[in-house]
PDB file of C-alpha atoms in Angstrom:
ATOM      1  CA  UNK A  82      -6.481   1.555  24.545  1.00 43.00           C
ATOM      2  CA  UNK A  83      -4.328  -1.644  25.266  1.00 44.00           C
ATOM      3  CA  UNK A  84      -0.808  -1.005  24.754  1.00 46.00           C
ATOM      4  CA  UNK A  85       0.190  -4.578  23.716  1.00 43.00           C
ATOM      5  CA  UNK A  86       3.407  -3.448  22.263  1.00 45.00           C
ATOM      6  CA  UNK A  87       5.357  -5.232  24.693  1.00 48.00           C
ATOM      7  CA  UNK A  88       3.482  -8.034  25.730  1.00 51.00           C
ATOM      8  CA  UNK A  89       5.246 -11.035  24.650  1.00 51.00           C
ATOM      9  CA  UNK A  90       2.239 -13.275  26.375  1.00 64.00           C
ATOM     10  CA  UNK A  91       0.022 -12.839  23.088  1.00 76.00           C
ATOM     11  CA  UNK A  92      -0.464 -13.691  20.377  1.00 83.00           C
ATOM     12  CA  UNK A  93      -2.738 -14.665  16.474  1.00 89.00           C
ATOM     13  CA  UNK A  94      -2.017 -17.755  14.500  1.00 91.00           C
ATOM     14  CA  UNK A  95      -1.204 -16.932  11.270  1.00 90.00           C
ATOM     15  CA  UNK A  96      -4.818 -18.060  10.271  1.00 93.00           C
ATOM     16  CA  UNK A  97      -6.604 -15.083  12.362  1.00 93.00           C
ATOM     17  CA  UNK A  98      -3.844 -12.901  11.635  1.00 94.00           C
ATOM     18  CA  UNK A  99      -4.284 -13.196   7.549  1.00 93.00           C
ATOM     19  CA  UNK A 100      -8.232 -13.302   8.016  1.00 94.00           C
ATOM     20  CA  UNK A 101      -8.274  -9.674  10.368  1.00 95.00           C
ATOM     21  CA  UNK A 102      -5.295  -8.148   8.244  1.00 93.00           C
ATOM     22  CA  UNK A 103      -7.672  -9.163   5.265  1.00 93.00           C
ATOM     23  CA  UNK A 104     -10.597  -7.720   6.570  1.00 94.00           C
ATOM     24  CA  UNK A 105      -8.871  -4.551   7.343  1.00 94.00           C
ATOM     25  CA  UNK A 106      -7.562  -4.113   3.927  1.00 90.00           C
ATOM     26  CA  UNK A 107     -10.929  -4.153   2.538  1.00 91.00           C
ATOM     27  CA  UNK A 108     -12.597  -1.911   4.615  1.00 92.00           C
ATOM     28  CA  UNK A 109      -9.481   0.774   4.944  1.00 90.00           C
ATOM     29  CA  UNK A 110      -8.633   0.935   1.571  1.00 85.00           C
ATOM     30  CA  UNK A 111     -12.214   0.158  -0.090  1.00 85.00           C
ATOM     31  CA  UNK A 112     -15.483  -0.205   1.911  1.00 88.00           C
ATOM     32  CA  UNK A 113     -15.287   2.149   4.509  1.00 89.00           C
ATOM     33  CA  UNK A 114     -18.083   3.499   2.814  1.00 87.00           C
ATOM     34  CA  UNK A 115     -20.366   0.423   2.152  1.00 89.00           C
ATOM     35  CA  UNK A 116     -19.872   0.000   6.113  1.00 90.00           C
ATOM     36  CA  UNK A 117     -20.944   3.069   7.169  1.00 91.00           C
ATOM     37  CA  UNK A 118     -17.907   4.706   8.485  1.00 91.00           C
ATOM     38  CA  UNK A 119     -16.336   8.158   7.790  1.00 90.00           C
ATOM     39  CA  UNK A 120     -12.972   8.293   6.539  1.00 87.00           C
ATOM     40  CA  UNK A 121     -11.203  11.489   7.091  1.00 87.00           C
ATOM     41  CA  UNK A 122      -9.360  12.639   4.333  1.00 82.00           C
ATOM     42  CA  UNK A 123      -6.030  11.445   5.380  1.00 82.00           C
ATOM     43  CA  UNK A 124      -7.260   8.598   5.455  1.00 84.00           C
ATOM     44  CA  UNK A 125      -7.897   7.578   9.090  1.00 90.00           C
ATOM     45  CA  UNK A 126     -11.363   6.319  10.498  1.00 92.00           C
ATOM     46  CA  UNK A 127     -12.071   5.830  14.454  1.00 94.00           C
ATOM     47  CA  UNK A 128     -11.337   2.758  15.722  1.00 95.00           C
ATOM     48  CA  UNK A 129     -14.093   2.723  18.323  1.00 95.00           C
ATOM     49  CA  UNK A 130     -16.106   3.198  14.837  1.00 95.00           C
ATOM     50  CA  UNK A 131     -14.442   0.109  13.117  1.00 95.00           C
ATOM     51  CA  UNK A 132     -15.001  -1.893  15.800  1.00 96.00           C
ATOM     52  CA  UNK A 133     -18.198  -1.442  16.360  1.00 94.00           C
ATOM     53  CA  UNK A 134     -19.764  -2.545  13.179  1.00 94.00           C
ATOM     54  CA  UNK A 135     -20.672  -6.023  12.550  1.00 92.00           C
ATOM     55  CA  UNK A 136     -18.112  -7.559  10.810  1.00 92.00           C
ATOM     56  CA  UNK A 137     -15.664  -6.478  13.864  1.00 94.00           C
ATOM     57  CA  UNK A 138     -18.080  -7.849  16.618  1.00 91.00           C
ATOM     58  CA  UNK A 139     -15.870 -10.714  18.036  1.00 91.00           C
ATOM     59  CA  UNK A 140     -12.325  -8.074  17.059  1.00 94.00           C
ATOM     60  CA  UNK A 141     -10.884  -6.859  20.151  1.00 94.00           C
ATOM     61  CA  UNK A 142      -8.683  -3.707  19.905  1.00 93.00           C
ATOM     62  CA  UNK A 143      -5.894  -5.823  21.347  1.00 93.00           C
ATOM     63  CA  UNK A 144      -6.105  -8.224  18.356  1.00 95.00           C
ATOM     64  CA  UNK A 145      -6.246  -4.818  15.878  1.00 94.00           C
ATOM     65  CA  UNK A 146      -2.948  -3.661  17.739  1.00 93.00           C
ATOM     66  CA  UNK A 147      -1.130  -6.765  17.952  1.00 93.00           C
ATOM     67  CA  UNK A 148      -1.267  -6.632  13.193  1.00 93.00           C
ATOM     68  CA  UNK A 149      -0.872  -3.433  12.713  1.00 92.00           C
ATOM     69  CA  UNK A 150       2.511  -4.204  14.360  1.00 90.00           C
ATOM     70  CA  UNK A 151       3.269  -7.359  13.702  1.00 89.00           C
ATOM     71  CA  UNK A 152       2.346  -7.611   9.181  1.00 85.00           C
ATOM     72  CA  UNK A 153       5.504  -7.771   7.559  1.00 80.00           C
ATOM     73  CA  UNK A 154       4.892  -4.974   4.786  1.00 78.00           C
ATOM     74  CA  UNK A 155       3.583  -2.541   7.743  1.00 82.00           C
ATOM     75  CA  UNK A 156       0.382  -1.717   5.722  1.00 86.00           C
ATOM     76  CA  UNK A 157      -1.692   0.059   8.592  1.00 90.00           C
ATOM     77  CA  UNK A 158      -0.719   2.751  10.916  1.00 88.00           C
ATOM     78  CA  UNK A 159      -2.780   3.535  14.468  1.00 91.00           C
ATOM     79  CA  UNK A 160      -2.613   6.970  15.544  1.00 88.00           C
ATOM     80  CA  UNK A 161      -4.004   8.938  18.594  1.00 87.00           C
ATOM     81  CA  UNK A 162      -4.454  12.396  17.414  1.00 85.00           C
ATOM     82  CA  UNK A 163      -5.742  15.991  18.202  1.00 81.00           C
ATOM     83  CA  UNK A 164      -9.014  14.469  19.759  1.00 87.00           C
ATOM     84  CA  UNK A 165      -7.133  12.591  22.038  1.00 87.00           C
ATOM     85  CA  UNK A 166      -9.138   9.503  20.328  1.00 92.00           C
ATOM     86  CA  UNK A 167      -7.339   6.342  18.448  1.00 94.00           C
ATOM     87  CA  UNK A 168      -7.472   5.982  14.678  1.00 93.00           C
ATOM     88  CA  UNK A 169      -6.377   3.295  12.155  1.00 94.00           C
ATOM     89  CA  UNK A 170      -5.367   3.861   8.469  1.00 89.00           C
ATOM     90  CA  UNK A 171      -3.922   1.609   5.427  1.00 88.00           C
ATOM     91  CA  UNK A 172      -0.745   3.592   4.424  1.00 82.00           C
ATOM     92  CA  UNK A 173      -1.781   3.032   0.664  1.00 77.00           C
ATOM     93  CA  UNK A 174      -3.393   1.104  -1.806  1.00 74.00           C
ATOM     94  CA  UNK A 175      -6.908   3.147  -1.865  1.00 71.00           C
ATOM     95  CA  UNK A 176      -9.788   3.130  -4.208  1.00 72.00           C
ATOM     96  CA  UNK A 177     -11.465   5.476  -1.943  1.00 66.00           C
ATOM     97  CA  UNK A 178     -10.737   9.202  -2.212  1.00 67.00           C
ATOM     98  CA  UNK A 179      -7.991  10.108  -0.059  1.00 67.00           C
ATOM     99  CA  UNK A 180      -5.857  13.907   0.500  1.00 62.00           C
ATOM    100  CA  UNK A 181      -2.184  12.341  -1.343  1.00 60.00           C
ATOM    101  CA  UNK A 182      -0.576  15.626   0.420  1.00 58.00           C
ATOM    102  CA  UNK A 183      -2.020  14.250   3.936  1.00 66.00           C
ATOM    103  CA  UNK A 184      -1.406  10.635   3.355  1.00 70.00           C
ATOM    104  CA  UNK A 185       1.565  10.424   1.272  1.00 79.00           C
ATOM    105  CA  UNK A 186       5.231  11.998   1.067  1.00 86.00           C
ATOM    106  CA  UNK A 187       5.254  13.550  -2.549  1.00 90.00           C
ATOM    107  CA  UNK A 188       8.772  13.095  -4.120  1.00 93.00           C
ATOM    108  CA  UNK A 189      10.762  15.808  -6.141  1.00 93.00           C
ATOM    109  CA  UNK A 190      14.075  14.254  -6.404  1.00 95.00           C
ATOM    110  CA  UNK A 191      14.660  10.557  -8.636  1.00 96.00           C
ATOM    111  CA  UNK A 192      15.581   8.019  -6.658  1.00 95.00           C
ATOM    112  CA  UNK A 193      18.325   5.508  -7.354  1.00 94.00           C
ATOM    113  CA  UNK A 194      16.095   2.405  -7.161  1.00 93.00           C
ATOM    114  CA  UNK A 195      12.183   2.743  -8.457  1.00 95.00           C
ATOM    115  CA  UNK A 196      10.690  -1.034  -9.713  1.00 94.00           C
ATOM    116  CA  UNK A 197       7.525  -2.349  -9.833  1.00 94.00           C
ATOM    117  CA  UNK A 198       6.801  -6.323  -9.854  1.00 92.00           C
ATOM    118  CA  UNK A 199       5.060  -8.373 -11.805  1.00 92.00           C
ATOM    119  CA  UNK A 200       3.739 -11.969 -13.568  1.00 91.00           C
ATOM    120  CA  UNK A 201       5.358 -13.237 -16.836  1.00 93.00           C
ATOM    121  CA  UNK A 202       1.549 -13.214 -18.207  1.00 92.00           C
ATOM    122  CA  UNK A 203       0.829  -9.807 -17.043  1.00 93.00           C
ATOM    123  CA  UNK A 204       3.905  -9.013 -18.704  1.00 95.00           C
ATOM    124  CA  UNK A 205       2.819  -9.633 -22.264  1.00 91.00           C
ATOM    125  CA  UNK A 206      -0.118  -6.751 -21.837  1.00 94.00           C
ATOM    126  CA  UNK A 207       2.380  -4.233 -19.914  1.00 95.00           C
ATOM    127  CA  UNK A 208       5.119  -4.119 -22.580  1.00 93.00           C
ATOM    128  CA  UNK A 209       2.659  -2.995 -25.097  1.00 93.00           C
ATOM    129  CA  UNK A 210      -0.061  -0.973 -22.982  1.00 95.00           C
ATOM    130  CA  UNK A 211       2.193  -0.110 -20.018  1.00 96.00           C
ATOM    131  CA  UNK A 212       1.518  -0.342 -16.424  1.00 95.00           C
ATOM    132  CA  UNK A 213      -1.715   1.050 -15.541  1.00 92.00           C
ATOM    133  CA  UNK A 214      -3.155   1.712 -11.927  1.00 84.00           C
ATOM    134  CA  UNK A 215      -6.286  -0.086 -12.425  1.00 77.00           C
ATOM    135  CA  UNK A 216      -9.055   0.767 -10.114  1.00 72.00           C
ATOM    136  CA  UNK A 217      -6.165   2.171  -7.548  1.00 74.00           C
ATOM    137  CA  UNK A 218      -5.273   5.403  -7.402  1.00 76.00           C
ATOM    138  CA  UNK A 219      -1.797   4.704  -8.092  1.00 85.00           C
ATOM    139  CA  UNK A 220       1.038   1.906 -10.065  1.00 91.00           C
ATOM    140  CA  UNK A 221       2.972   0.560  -7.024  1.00 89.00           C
ATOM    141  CA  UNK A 222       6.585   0.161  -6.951  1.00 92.00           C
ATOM    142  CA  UNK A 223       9.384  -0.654  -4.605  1.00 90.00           C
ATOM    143  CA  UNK A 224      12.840   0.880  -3.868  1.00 89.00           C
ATOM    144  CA  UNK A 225      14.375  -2.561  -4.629  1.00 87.00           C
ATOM    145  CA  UNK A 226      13.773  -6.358  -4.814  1.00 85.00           C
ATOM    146  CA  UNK A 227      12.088  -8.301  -2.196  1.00 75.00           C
ATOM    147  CA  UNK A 228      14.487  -8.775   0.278  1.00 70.00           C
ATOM    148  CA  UNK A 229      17.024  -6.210  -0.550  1.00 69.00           C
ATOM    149  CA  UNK A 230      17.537  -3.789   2.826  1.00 57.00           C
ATOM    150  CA  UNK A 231      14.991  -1.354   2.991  1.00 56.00           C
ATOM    151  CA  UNK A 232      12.253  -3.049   0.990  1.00 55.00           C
ATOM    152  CA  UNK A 233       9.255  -3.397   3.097  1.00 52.00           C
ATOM    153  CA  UNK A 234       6.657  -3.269   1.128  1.00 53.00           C
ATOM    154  CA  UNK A 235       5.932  -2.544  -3.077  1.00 58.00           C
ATOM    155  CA  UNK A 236       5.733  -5.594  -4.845  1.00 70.00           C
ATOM    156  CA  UNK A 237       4.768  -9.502  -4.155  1.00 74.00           C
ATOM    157  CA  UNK A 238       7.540 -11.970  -3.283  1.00 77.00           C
ATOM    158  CA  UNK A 239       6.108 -14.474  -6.147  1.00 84.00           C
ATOM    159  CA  UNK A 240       7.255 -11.168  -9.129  1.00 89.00           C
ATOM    160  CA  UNK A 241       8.502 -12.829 -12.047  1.00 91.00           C
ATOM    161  CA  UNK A 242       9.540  -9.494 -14.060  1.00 93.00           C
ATOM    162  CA  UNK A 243      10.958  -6.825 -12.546  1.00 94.00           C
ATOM    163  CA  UNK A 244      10.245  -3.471 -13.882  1.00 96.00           C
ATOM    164  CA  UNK A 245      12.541  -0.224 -13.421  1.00 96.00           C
ATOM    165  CA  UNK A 246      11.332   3.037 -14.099  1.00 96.00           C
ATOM    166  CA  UNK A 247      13.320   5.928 -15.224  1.00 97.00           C
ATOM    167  CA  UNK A 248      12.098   8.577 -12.427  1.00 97.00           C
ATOM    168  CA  UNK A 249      14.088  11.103 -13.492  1.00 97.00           C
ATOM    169  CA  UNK A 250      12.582  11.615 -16.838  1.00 97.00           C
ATOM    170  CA  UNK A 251       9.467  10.672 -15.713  1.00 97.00           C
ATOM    171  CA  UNK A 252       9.378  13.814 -12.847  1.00 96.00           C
ATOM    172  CA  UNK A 253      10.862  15.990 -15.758  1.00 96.00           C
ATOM    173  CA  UNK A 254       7.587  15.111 -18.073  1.00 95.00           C
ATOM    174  CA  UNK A 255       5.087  16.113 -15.345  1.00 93.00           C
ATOM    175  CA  UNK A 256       4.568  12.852 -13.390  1.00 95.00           C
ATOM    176  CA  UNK A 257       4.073  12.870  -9.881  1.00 93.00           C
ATOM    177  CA  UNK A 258       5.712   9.948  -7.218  1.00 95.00           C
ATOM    178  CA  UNK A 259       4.821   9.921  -3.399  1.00 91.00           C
ATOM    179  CA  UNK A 260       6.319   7.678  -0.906  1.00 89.00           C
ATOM    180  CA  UNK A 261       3.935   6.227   1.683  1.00 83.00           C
ATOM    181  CA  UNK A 262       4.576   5.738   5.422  1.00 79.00           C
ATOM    182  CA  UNK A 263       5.563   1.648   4.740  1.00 79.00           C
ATOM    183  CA  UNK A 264       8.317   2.657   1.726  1.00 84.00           C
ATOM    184  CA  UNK A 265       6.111   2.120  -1.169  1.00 87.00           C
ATOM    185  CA  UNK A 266       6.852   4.396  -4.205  1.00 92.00           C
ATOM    186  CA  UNK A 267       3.294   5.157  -5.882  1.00 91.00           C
ATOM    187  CA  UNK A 268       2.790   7.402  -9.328  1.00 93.00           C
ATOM    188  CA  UNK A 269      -0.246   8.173 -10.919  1.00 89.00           C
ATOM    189  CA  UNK A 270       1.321   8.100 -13.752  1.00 93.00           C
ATOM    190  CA  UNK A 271       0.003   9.922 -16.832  1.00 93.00           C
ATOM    191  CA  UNK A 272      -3.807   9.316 -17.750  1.00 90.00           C
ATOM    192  CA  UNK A 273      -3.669   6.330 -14.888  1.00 90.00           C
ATOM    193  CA  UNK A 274      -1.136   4.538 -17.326  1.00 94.00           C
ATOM    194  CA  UNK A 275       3.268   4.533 -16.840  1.00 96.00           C
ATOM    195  CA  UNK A 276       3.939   3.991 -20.514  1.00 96.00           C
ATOM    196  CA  UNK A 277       6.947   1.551 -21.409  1.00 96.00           C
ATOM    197  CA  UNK A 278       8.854   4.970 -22.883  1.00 96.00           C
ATOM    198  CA  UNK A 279       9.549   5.147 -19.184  1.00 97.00           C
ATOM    199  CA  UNK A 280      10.621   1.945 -18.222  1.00 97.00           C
ATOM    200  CA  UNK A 281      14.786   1.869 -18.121  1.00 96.00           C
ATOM    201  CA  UNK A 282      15.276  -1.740 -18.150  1.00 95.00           C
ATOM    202  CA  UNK A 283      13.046  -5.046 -17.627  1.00 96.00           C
ATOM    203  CA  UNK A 284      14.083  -8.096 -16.256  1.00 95.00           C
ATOM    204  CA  UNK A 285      13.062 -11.722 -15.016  1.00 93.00           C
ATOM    205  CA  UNK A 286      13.553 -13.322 -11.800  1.00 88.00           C
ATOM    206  CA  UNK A 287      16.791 -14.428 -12.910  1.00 89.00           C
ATOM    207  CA  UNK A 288      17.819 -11.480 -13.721  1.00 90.00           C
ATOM    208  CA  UNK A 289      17.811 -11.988 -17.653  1.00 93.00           C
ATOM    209  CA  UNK A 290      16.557  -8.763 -19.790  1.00 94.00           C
ATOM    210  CA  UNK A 291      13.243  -8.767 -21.356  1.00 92.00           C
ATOM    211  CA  UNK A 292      13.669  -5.309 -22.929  1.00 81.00           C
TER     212      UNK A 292
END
């Protein structure tokens, strides 16, 4: 495969880059399935596979290399393993069944900073119901703001509520956390729901409380 790692001669506008990242996203994390790939169960599919199905016909592999390194939250990984073959992966956000121990770093030890992001409306529902993962596998969080050093990936940049969770009583309860390969925190959290008795403090983008 193309190593286009240092090959400052090319280049996606941001309009093809969005659309493959996009496309990507959907089949990696959701319809890898409905498009008749395999998906081992860390998560990786062939890329000779991906690419040749028909929404990929006009993808080259140089295009799939140059976002997987160049998106900003570093949501895909390409690998070549034991086969000597290349593979692609999302790092998380699944709805298909994926190995967690293969895929994700399980965590054991609170760390200083866990925080999911939200919407003021979404807000209203969370601090009654809690923060539920939906039709993911996990609630995603971040290790800080957006910006703050570190912070790849966890949250949007357009959160208006900030919402820290107390992982240390939440590990001591029974929940489970993993870290994925691009920093984001994930939980299952109990049932599929983090209940508010676990959030340690709430607050809005300018950093008033809301709890």
């Amino acid at each position: 495969m193309a190593d286009t790692s240092n090959d400052a001669s090319f280049s996606m506008t941001p309009a093809e880059t969005t659309k493959l990242s996009k496309l990507l996203a959907y089949v990696l994390r959701h319809g890898a399935a409905k498009e008749k790939l395999t998906m081992r169960s860390d998560g990786y599919l062939l890329l000779s596979d991906l690419l040749a199905r028909p929404k990929f016909k006009n993808i080259t592999q140089e295009q799939i290399e140059y976002v997987v390194r160049t998106n900003d939250k570093q949501r895909y990984a390409l690998a070549q393993l034991e086969d000597g073959q290349w593979y692609i992966r999302a790092n998380q956000g699944h709805t298909l069944k994926v190995d967690n121990e293969q895929l994700l770093e399980r965590l054991t030890t609170p760390l200083p900073v866990v925080v999911h992001g939200t919407s003021l409306a979404n807000w209203e529902n969370i601090k009654r119901e809690g923060l539920k993962k939906m039709q993911r596998h996990h609630v995603h969080c971040a290790t800080g703001l957006p910006g703050d050093s570190g912070v790849i990936s966890g949250m949007r940049k357009t959160s208006e509520v900030f919402i820290y969770i107390d992982m240390a009583k939440a590990l001591q309860e029974g929940m489970t956390f993993y870290r994925s390969k691009n920093q984001v925190i994930l939980t299952e959290g109990k049932n599929g729901i983090v209940s508010p008795e676990y959030f340690s403090r709430v607050t809005d983008c300018h950093g008033n409380s809301l709890l």
